[in-house]
mmCIF file of C-alpha atoms in Angstrom:
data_model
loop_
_atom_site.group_PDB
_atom_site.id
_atom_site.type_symbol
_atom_site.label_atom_id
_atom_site.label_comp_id
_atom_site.label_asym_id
_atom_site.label_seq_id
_atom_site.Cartn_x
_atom_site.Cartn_y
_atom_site.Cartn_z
ATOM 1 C CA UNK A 1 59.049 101.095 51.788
ATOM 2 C CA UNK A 2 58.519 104.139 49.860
ATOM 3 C CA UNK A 3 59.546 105.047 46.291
ATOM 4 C CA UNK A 4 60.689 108.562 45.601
ATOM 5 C CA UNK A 5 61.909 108.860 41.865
ATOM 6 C CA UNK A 6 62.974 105.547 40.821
ATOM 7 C CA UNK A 7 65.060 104.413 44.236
ATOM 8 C CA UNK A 8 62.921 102.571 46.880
ATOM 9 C CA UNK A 9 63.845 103.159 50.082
ATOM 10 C CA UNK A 10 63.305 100.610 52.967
ATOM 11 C CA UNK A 11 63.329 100.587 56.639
ATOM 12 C CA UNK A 12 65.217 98.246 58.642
ATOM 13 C CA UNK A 13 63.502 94.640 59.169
ATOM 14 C CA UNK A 14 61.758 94.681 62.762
ATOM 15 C CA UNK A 15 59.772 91.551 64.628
ATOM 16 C CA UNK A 16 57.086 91.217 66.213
ATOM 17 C CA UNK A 17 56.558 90.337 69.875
ATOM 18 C CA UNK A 18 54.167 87.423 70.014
ATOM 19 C CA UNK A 19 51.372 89.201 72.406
ATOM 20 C CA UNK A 20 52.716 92.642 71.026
ATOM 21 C CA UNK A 21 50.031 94.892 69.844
ATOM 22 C CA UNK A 22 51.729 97.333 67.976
ATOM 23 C CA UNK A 23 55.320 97.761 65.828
ATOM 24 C CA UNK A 24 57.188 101.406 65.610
ATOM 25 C CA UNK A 25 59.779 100.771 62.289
ATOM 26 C CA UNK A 26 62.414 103.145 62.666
ATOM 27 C CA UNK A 27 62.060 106.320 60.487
ATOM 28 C CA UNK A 28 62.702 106.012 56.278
ATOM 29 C CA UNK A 29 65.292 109.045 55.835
ATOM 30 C CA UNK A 30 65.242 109.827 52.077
ATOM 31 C CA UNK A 31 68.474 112.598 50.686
ATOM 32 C CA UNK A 32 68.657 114.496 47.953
ATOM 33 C CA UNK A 33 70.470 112.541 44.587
ATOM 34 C CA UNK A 34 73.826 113.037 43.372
ATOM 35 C CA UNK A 35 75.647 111.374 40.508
ATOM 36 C CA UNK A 36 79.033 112.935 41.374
ATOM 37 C CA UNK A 37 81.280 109.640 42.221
ATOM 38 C CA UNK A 38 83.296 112.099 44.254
ATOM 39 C CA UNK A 39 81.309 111.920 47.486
ATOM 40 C CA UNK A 40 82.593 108.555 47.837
ATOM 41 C CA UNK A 41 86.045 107.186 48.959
ATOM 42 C CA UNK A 42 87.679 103.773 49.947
ATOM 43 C CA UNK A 43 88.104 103.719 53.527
ATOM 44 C CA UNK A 44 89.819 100.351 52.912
ATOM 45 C CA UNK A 45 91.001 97.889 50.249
ATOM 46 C CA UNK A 46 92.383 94.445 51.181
ATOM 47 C CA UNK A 47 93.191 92.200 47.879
ATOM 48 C CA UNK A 48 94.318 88.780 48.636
ATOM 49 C CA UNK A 49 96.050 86.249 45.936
ATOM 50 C CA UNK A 50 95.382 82.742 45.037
ATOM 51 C CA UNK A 51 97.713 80.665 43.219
ATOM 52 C CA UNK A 52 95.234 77.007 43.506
ATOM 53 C CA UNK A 53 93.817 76.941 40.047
ATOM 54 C CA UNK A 54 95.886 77.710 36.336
ATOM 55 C CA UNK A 55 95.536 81.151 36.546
ATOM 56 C CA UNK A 56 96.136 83.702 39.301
ATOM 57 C CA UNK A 57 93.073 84.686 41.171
ATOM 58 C CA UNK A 58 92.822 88.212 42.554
ATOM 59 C CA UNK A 59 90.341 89.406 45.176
ATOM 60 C CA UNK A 60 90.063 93.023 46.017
ATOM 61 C CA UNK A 61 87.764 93.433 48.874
ATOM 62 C CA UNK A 62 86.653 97.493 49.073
ATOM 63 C CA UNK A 63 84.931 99.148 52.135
ATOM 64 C CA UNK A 64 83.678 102.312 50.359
ATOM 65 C CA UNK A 65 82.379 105.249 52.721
ATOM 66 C CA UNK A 66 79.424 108.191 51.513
ATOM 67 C CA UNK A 67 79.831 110.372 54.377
ATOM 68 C CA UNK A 68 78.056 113.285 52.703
ATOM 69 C CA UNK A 69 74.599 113.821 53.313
ATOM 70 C CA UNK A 70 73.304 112.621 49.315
ATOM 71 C CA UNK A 71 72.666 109.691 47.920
ATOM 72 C CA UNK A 72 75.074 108.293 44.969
ATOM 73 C CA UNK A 73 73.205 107.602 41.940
ATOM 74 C CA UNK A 74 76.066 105.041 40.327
ATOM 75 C CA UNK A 75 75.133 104.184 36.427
ATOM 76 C CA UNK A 76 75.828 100.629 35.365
ATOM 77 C CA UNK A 77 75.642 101.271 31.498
ATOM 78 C CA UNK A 78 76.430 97.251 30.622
ATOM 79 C CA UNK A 79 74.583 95.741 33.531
ATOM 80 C CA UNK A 80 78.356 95.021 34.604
ATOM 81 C CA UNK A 81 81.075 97.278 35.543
ATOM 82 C CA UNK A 82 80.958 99.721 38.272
ATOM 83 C CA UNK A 83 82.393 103.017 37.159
ATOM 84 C CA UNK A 84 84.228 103.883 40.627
ATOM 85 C CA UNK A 85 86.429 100.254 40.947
ATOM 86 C CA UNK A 86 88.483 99.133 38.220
ATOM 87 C CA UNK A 87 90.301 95.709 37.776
ATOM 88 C CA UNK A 88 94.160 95.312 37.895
ATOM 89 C CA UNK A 89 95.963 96.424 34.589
ATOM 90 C CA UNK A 90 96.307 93.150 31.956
ATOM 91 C CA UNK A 91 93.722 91.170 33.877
ATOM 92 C CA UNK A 92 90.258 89.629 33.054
ATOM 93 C CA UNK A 93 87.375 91.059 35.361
ATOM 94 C CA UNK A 94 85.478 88.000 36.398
ATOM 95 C CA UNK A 95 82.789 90.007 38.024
ATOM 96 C CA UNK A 96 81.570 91.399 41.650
ATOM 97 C CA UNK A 97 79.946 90.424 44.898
ATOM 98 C CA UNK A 98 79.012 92.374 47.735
ATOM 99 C CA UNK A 99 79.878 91.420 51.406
ATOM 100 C CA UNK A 100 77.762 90.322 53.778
ATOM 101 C CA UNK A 101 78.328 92.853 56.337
ATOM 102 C CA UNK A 102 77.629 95.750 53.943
ATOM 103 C CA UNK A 103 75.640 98.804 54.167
ATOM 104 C CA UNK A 104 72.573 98.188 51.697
ATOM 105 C CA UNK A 105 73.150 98.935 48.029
ATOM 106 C CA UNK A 106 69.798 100.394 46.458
ATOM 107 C CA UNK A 107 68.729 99.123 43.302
ATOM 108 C CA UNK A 108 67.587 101.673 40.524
ATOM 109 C CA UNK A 109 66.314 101.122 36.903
ATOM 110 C CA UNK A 110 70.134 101.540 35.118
ATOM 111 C CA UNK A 111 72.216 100.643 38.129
ATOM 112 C CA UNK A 112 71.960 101.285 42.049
ATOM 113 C CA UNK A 113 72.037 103.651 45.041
ATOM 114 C CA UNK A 114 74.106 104.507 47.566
ATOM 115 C CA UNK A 115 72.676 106.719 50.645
ATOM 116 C CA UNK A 116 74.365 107.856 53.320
ATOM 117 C CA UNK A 117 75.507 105.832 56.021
ATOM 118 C CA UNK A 118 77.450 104.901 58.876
ATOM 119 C CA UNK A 119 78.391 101.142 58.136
ATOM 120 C CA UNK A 120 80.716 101.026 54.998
ATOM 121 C CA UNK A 121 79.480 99.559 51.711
ATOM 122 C CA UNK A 122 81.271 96.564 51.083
ATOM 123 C CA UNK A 123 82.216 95.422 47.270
ATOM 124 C CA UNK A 124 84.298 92.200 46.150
ATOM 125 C CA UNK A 125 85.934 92.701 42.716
ATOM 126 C CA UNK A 126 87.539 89.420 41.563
ATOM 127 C CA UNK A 127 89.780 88.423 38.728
ATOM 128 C CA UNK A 128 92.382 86.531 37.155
ATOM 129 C CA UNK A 129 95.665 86.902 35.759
ATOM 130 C CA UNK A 130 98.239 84.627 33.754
ATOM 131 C CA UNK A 131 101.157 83.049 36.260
ATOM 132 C CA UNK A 132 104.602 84.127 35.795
ATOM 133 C CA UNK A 133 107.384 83.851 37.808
ATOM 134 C CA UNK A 134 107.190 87.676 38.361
ATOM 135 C CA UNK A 135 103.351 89.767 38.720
ATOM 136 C CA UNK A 136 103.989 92.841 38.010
ATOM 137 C CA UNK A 137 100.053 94.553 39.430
ATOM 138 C CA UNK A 138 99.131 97.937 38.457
ATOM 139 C CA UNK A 139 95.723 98.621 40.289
ATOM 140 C CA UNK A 140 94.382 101.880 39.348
ATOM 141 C CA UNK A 141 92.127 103.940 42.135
ATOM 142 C CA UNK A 142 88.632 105.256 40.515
ATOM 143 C CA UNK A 143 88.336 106.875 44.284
ATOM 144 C CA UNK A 144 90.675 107.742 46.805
ATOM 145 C CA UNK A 145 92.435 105.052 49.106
ATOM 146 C CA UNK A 146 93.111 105.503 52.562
ATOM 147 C CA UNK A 147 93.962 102.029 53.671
ATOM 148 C CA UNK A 148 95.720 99.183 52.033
ATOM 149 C CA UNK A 149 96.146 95.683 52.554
ATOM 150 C CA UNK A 150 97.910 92.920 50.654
ATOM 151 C CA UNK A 151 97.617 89.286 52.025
ATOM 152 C CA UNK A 152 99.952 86.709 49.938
ATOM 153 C CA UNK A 153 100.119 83.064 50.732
ATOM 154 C CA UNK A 154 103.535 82.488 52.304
ATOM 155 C CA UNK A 155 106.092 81.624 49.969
ATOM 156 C CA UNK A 156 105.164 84.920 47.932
ATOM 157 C CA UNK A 157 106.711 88.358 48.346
ATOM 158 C CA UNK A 158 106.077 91.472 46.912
ATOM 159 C CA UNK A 159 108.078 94.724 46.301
ATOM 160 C CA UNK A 160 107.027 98.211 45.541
ATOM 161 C CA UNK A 161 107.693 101.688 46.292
ATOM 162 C CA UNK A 162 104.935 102.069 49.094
ATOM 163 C CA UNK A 163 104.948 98.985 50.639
ATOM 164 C CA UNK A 164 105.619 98.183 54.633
ATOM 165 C CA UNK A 165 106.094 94.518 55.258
ATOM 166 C CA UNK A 166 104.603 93.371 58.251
ATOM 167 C CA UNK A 167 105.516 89.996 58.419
ATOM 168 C CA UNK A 168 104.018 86.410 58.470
ATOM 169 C CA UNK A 169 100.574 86.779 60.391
ATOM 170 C CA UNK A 170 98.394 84.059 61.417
ATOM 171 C CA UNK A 171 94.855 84.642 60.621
ATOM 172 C CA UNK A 172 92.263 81.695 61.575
ATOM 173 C CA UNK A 173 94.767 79.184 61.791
ATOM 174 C CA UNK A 174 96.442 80.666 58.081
ATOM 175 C CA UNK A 175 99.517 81.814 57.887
ATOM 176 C CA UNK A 176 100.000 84.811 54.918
ATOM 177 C CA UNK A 177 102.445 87.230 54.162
ATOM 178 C CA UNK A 178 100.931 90.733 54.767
ATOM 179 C CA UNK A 179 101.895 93.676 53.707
ATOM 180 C CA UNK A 180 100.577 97.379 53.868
ATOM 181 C CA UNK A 181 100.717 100.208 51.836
ATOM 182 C CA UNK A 182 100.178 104.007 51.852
ATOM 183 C CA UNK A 183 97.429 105.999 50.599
ATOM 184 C CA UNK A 184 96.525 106.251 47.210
ATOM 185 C CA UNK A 185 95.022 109.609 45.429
ATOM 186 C CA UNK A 186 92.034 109.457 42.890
ATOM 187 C CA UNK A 187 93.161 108.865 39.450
ATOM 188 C CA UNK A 188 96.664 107.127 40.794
ATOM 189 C CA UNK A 189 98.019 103.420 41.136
ATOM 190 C CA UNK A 190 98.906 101.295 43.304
ATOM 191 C CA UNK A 191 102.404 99.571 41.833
ATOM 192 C CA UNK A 192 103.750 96.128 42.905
ATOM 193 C CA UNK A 193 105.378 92.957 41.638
ATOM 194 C CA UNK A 194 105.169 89.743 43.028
ATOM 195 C CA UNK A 195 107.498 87.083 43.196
ATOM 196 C CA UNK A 196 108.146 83.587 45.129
ATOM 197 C CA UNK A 197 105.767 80.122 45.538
ATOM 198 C CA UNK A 198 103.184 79.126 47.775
ATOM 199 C CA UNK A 199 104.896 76.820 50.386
ATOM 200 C CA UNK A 200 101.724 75.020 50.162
ATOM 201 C CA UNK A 201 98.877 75.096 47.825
ATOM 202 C CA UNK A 202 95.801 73.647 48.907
ATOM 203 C CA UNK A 203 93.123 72.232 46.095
ATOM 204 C CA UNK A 204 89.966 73.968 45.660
ATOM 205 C CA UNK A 205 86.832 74.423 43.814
ATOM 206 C CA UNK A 206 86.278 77.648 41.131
ATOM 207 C CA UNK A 207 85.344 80.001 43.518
ATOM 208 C CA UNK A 208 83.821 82.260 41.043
ATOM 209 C CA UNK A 209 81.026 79.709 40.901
ATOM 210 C CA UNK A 210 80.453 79.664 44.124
ATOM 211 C CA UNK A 211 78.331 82.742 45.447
ATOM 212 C CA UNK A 212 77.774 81.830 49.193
ATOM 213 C CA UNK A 213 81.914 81.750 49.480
ATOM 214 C CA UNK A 214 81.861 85.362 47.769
ATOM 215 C CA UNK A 215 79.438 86.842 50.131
ATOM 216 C CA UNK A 216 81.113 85.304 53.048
ATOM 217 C CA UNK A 217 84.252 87.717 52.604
ATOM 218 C CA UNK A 218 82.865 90.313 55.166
ATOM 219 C CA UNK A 219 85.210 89.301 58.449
ATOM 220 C CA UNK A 220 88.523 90.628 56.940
ATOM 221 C CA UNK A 221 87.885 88.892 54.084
ATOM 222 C CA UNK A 222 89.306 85.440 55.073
ATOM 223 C CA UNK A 223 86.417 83.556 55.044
ATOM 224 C CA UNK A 224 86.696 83.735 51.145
ATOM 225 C CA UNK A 225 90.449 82.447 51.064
ATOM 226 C CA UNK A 226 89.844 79.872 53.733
ATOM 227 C CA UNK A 227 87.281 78.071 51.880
#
């Protein structure tokens, strides 16, 4: 590892051979810094709803892309919220996780770092929201969306102006209601109401408690909703 400023870079982990008498790591490639948010975009957001405990639980699983050739300095001011996602309008930010097939986030002294690279960084933001017969969700984008996913559990349907419905899909052995929707500019919102039951409800534990479920949402994010 090598520190340059206050960021640590690292190289990859390599092994050892046994009988092997020497290692090459791969090279450390260190960028110039940037703290303009703008370099970055959401390649992807899927959010997925849970209706199993007394309040709504919303997960918004982002795939965020620096394809410029800086690293993002991204200030955490409280230790808490990160200044590019934002929570659904009228909810109660529980917190975030990352995935476990993300690109590495970088810790610095007020925050963290985000070079360059190929694989996406992946971020879970999850929250809750009072039931009602009818969710209206507002979710506003800090950073452009290119890609967007809804997965309800079947029973619930939503409507809004740029949705596609695309039917009851099967995903490892669950059925949900998916829907897409088109892209959303910087500093716009994604607009949607939700109405309708789960046909079935099945009884879990408070997921926000339980960190190794979090970090499991890399694979399309239904290893989160499945456990």
């Amino acid at each position: 590892e090598v520190l340059v400023g206050d960021i640590t870079y690292k190289s990859e982990f390599a092994v050892l051979p046994a009988g092997a008498a020497e290692l090459v790591l791969e090279p450390i490639v260190i960028y110039p810094t940037t703290d303009d948010l703008s370099v970055l975009q959401v390649e992807e957001l899927q959010i997925f709803f849970d209706f199993a405990s007394e309040e709504t639980q919303i997960f918004a699983v982002y795939f965020i892309t620096n394809a410029s050739e800086q690293t993002v300095l991204v200030p955490m001011a409280d230790g808490q919220n990160i200044p590019f996602l934002s929570f659904p309008e009228g909810a109660t930010g529980l917190g975030f996780e990352t995935t476990d097939n993300s690109a590495a986030f970088v810790p610095t002294e007020n925050g963290f770092a985000m070079p360059p690279s190929e694989t996406p960084y992946g971020l879970i933001a999850f929250a809750s929201i009072p039931k009602a017969k009818e969710l209206k969700i507002v979710q506003p984008a800090q950073l452009p969306i290119n890609s967007i996913s809804l997965f309800l559990p079947e029973g619930v349907t939503a409507e809004g102006a740029s949705l596609t419905d695309t039917g009851i899909q099967n995903l490892q052995g669950a059925n949900f209601h998916v829907y897409t929707a088109a892209p959303v500019a910087k500093d716009a919102a994604l607009e949607f109401t939700l109405t309708g039951e789960p046909e079935t409800v099945a009884e879990q534990p408070d997921i926000t408690q339980n960190q190794t479920v979090l970090i499991g949402v890399g694979a399309l994010g239904m290893t989160l909703i499945l456990a």
